[in-house]
Amino acid sequence: MEDKYLSALPLGRTVAFSPLYDPSQLCPVPRSLARQALGISAEKGLPFYGEDIWNCWELSWLDENGKPLLAVAEIRIPADSPFLVESKSLKLYLNSFNMTRISGTEELKSTLIRDITAIVQAKIDLTLHMPEDFFHLRPGEPEGLCIDTLPFNAEKPAFPETGDSKGIISEKLFSRLLRSHCPVTGQPDWATVHIAYRGQPICHESLLRYIVSLREHTGFHESCAETIFCCILERCRPENLMVSARFTRRGGIDINPFRSTHSCTMPNERDFRQ
């Protein structure tokens, strides 16, 4: 099944751009493909809540007079949707609006919601950020403690573990060193990973070694966040856990999955590399 879906994706292939609106460009990818390796499934009940936040920076269309307009689209896809949308197919789909005349932003928004909902088979949220609102999209500094400057020993085990202290703490950590690989093209993907938890203190050095160990990991952005979440949840047993990964832009789109033990809404705060 995996070969069937991945071989049909436009990733890694030369694909003609459609000059006019074309929803057939969108390609779904079953979330179950990557979740099988983690031993999780929607049928058994997912161990997390969350969303995938997509920022689409190159959305442009024509008004009824043929004048180009533009916006940044913020798309939120729930983590329990059966499918995710493949990123290059979304880029091709959005590009198909470039020479398409649309009566107004409400028509554009309703069209985007309808087409993407049909692909992921779940209700999505979509916001169009117009140019007059772009100042809200400025990047900011991550919250919490950066673990990237800690001593590093590649010979030690590369799994997160709790320290000797038995007390319960709440802590926010982040690292800019996450790198993974696209499962189709093999190209590297880069992200800042954020971890917030309540529980026994997690050894920061062990967490850094684990994040660095993922430099050869292969997976879509969404599954990378779920891999990190499930590993920390299993090995460190926190009372509460949130993991988010803010990946750098590819093809005018950045993808930012977050997973949490509790239902919440994550603010869409840009990283400086996005």
Coordinates of C-alpha atoms in Angstrom, one line a residue:
M1 CA 0.0 0.0 0.0
E2 CA 2.9 2.4 0.8
D3 CA 4.4 2.0 -2.7
K4 CA 1.0 2.6 -4.2
Y5 CA 0.5 5.9 -2.6
L6 CA 4.1 7.2 -2.6
S7 CA 4.7 6.3 -6.3
A8 CA 1.7 8.4 -7.3
L9 CA 2.9 11.6 -5.6
P10 CA 4.3 14.5 -7.6
L11 CA 7.3 14.7 -5.3
G12 CA 10.6 14.0 -7.1
R13 CA 9.0 14.2 -10.6
T14 CA 8.7 16.9 -13.2
V15 CA 5.0 18.0 -13.2
A16 CA 3.3 20.5 -15.5
F17 CA 1.7 23.5 -13.8
S18 CA -1.9 24.0 -14.5
P19 CA -2.7 27.6 -15.6
L20 CA -6.2 27.5 -14.2
Y21 CA -8.0 26.1 -11.1
D22 CA -7.4 22.4 -10.8
P23 CA -8.4 20.5 -7.6
S24 CA -7.2 17.2 -9.2
Q25 CA -3.7 18.3 -8.4
L26 CA -4.2 17.5 -4.7
C27 CA -2.9 14.1 -3.5
P28 CA -3.8 12.4 -0.2
V29 CA -1.3 10.4 1.9
P30 CA -2.8 8.0 4.6
R31 CA -1.5 8.8 8.1
S32 CA -1.7 5.1 8.8
L33 CA 1.3 4.4 6.7
A34 CA 3.7 6.0 9.2
R35 CA 1.7 5.2 12.3
Q36 CA 2.0 1.5 11.8
A37 CA 5.7 1.7 12.7
L38 CA 4.8 3.5 15.9
G39 CA 2.2 0.9 16.8
I40 CA -0.6 3.5 16.9
S41 CA -3.8 3.8 14.9
A42 CA -7.1 5.8 15.0
E43 CA -9.0 2.5 15.5
K44 CA -7.1 1.8 18.8
G45 CA -7.3 5.5 19.9
L46 CA -4.5 7.9 19.2
P47 CA -2.3 8.8 22.2
F48 CA -2.4 12.5 21.3
Y49 CA -4.5 15.5 20.1
G50 CA -3.1 18.0 17.7
E51 CA -3.1 19.8 14.4
D52 CA -0.8 20.3 11.4
I53 CA -0.5 24.1 10.7
W54 CA 0.4 24.9 7.1
N55 CA 1.5 28.4 6.2
C56 CA 1.2 28.9 2.4
W57 CA 3.1 32.1 1.4
E58 CA 2.6 32.1 -2.4
L59 CA -1.2 32.2 -2.8
S60 CA -2.3 34.5 -5.6
W61 CA -5.4 34.8 -7.8
L62 CA -7.1 37.3 -10.1
D63 CA -10.1 39.5 -9.2
E64 CA -13.0 39.8 -11.6
N65 CA -11.1 42.5 -13.6
G66 CA -8.0 40.3 -14.0
K67 CA -6.0 42.2 -11.3
P68 CA -3.7 39.9 -9.2
L69 CA -4.3 39.6 -5.5
L70 CA -2.4 37.7 -2.9
A71 CA -2.7 36.4 0.7
V72 CA -1.0 34.0 3.1
A73 CA -3.2 31.0 3.8
E74 CA -3.0 29.4 7.3
I75 CA -4.5 25.9 7.1
R76 CA -5.1 23.8 10.2
I77 CA -5.6 20.0 9.6
P78 CA -6.6 17.9 12.6
A79 CA -4.2 15.1 13.6
D80 CA -7.0 12.6 13.6
S81 CA -7.8 13.1 9.9
P82 CA -7.4 9.9 8.0
F83 CA -5.2 11.6 5.4
L84 CA -2.7 14.4 5.1
V85 CA -2.2 16.3 1.9
E86 CA 1.1 15.9 0.1
S87 CA 3.0 19.2 0.1
K88 CA 4.0 19.5 -3.6
S89 CA 0.5 18.6 -4.6
L90 CA -0.8 21.4 -2.5
K91 CA 1.7 23.8 -4.0
L92 CA 0.6 22.8 -7.5
Y93 CA -3.1 23.2 -6.5
L94 CA -2.5 26.7 -5.1
N95 CA -0.6 27.7 -8.2
S96 CA -3.6 26.7 -10.3
F97 CA -5.4 29.8 -8.8
N98 CA -2.7 32.2 -10.3
M99 CA -4.6 32.9 -13.5
T100 CA -8.1 32.1 -12.2
R101 CA -10.6 34.9 -11.7
I102 CA -12.5 34.8 -8.4
S103 CA -15.3 37.1 -7.2
G104 CA -13.9 37.6 -3.7
T105 CA -12.0 36.2 -0.8
E106 CA -15.0 34.4 0.6
E107 CA -15.3 32.4 -2.7
L108 CA -11.6 31.7 -2.5
K109 CA -11.8 30.6 1.1
S110 CA -14.8 28.4 0.6
T111 CA -13.2 26.7 -2.4
L112 CA -10.0 26.0 -0.5
I113 CA -11.8 24.6 2.5
R114 CA -14.1 22.4 0.3
D115 CA -11.2 20.9 -1.8
I116 CA -8.7 20.3 1.1
T117 CA -11.5 18.9 3.3
A118 CA -12.3 16.4 0.6
I119 CA -8.7 15.2 0.4
V120 CA -8.0 14.9 4.2
Q121 CA -11.5 13.7 4.9
A122 CA -11.8 15.9 8.0
K123 CA -13.0 19.4 8.9
I124 CA -10.2 22.0 8.5
D125 CA -9.8 25.6 9.6
L126 CA -8.4 28.1 7.1
T127 CA -7.5 31.8 7.6
L128 CA -6.5 34.1 4.8
H129 CA -4.0 36.7 6.0
M130 CA -4.3 39.7 3.7
P131 CA -1.3 42.1 3.1
E132 CA -2.6 44.7 5.5
D133 CA -2.4 42.1 8.2
F134 CA 1.1 40.8 7.4
F135 CA 2.7 42.5 10.4
H136 CA 1.0 39.8 12.6
L137 CA 3.2 37.2 10.8
R138 CA 6.5 38.5 12.1
P139 CA 8.8 35.8 13.6
G140 CA 9.6 35.5 17.3
E141 CA 12.0 33.9 19.7
P142 CA 11.1 30.4 21.0
E143 CA 9.9 30.1 24.5
G144 CA 11.9 28.1 27.0
L145 CA 15.4 26.8 27.4
C146 CA 17.5 26.0 24.3
I147 CA 19.4 22.7 24.8
D148 CA 21.7 23.1 21.7
T149 CA 24.7 24.4 23.6
L150 CA 24.8 21.5 26.1
P151 CA 27.8 19.0 26.1
F152 CA 27.3 16.3 23.6
N153 CA 28.6 12.7 23.6
A154 CA 27.5 10.7 20.5
E155 CA 28.7 7.4 22.2
K156 CA 26.0 7.6 24.9
P157 CA 22.5 6.2 24.3
A158 CA 20.4 8.3 22.0
F159 CA 17.1 8.1 23.8
P160 CA 15.4 10.6 26.1
E161 CA 15.4 9.6 29.8
T162 CA 14.4 11.1 33.1
G163 CA 17.1 12.2 35.6
D164 CA 17.7 11.1 39.1
S165 CA 15.3 13.7 40.7
K166 CA 11.9 12.3 41.5
G167 CA 10.2 15.7 41.8
I168 CA 7.5 16.9 39.4
I169 CA 8.3 20.0 37.3
S170 CA 6.9 21.9 34.4
E171 CA 9.4 22.8 31.7
K172 CA 9.7 24.2 28.2
L173 CA 12.6 23.2 26.0
F174 CA 13.6 23.7 22.3
S175 CA 16.2 22.7 19.8
R176 CA 17.0 24.1 16.4
L177 CA 19.0 21.0 15.4
L178 CA 16.2 18.7 14.2
R179 CA 16.9 17.3 10.7
S180 CA 15.0 14.5 8.9
H181 CA 14.7 13.3 5.4
C182 CA 11.8 13.3 2.9
P183 CA 10.7 9.7 2.4
V184 CA 10.2 10.3 -1.4
T185 CA 13.1 12.5 -2.5
G186 CA 15.6 11.9 0.3
Q187 CA 16.1 15.7 0.7
P188 CA 16.8 17.0 4.2
D189 CA 14.1 18.8 6.1
W190 CA 15.0 21.2 9.0
A191 CA 13.0 22.3 12.0
T192 CA 13.0 23.8 15.4
V193 CA 11.4 21.3 17.8
H194 CA 9.5 22.6 20.9
I195 CA 8.9 20.3 23.9
A196 CA 6.7 21.3 26.9
Y197 CA 5.9 18.8 29.7
R198 CA 4.9 18.2 33.3
G199 CA 6.5 15.3 35.0
Q200 CA 9.8 14.0 36.3
P201 CA 12.7 16.1 35.0
I202 CA 13.9 14.9 31.6
C203 CA 17.7 14.8 31.2
H204 CA 18.5 17.6 28.7
E205 CA 21.6 16.0 27.4
S206 CA 19.7 12.7 26.6
L207 CA 17.0 14.7 24.8
L208 CA 19.6 16.5 22.7
R209 CA 21.3 13.2 21.8
Y210 CA 17.9 11.9 20.7
I211 CA 17.1 14.9 18.5
V212 CA 20.5 14.7 16.9
S213 CA 20.0 10.9 16.3
L214 CA 17.1 11.7 14.0
R215 CA 19.4 13.3 11.4
E216 CA 19.1 10.1 9.3
H217 CA 15.4 9.6 10.1
T218 CA 13.1 9.3 7.1
G219 CA 9.5 10.6 7.4
F220 CA 7.0 13.3 6.5
H221 CA 7.0 16.3 8.8
E222 CA 3.8 15.1 10.6
S223 CA 5.2 11.6 11.4
C224 CA 8.5 13.1 12.6
A225 CA 6.6 15.0 15.3
E226 CA 4.6 11.9 16.2
T227 CA 7.8 9.8 16.5
I228 CA 9.3 12.3 18.9
F229 CA 6.1 12.6 20.9
C230 CA 5.6 8.8 21.2
C231 CA 9.2 8.2 22.2
I232 CA 9.2 10.8 25.0
L233 CA 5.8 9.7 26.2
E234 CA 6.9 6.0 26.4
R235 CA 10.3 6.5 27.9
C236 CA 9.8 9.5 30.2
R237 CA 6.1 9.0 31.2
P238 CA 5.2 12.7 31.7
E239 CA 1.8 13.7 33.1
N240 CA 1.4 16.2 30.3
L241 CA 3.4 16.5 27.0
M242 CA 3.3 18.8 24.0
V243 CA 5.7 18.4 21.0
S244 CA 5.7 20.8 18.1
A245 CA 8.1 21.0 15.1
R246 CA 8.3 24.1 13.0
F247 CA 9.8 23.1 9.7
T248 CA 11.5 25.5 7.3
R249 CA 9.8 26.5 4.1
R250 CA 9.8 24.4 0.9
G251 CA 8.0 25.5 -2.3
G252 CA 6.5 28.5 -0.5
I253 CA 5.0 26.3 2.3
D254 CA 6.0 25.6 5.8
I255 CA 4.4 22.8 7.8
N256 CA 4.2 22.9 11.6
P257 CA 2.7 19.8 13.3
F258 CA 2.1 19.7 17.0
R259 CA 0.9 16.8 19.2
S260 CA -0.3 17.0 22.8
T261 CA -1.7 14.8 25.5
H262 CA -4.4 17.3 26.0
S263 CA -6.7 19.1 23.6
C264 CA -5.5 22.6 23.0
T265 CA -5.0 25.2 20.2
M266 CA -1.4 26.1 19.4
P267 CA -0.6 29.7 18.4
N268 CA 1.0 30.0 14.9
E269 CA 4.3 31.7 15.9
R270 CA 6.9 31.8 13.2
D271 CA 10.4 30.7 13.7
F272 CA 13.2 33.0 12.4
R273 CA 14.2 30.4 9.8
Q274 CA 10.7 30.2 8.3

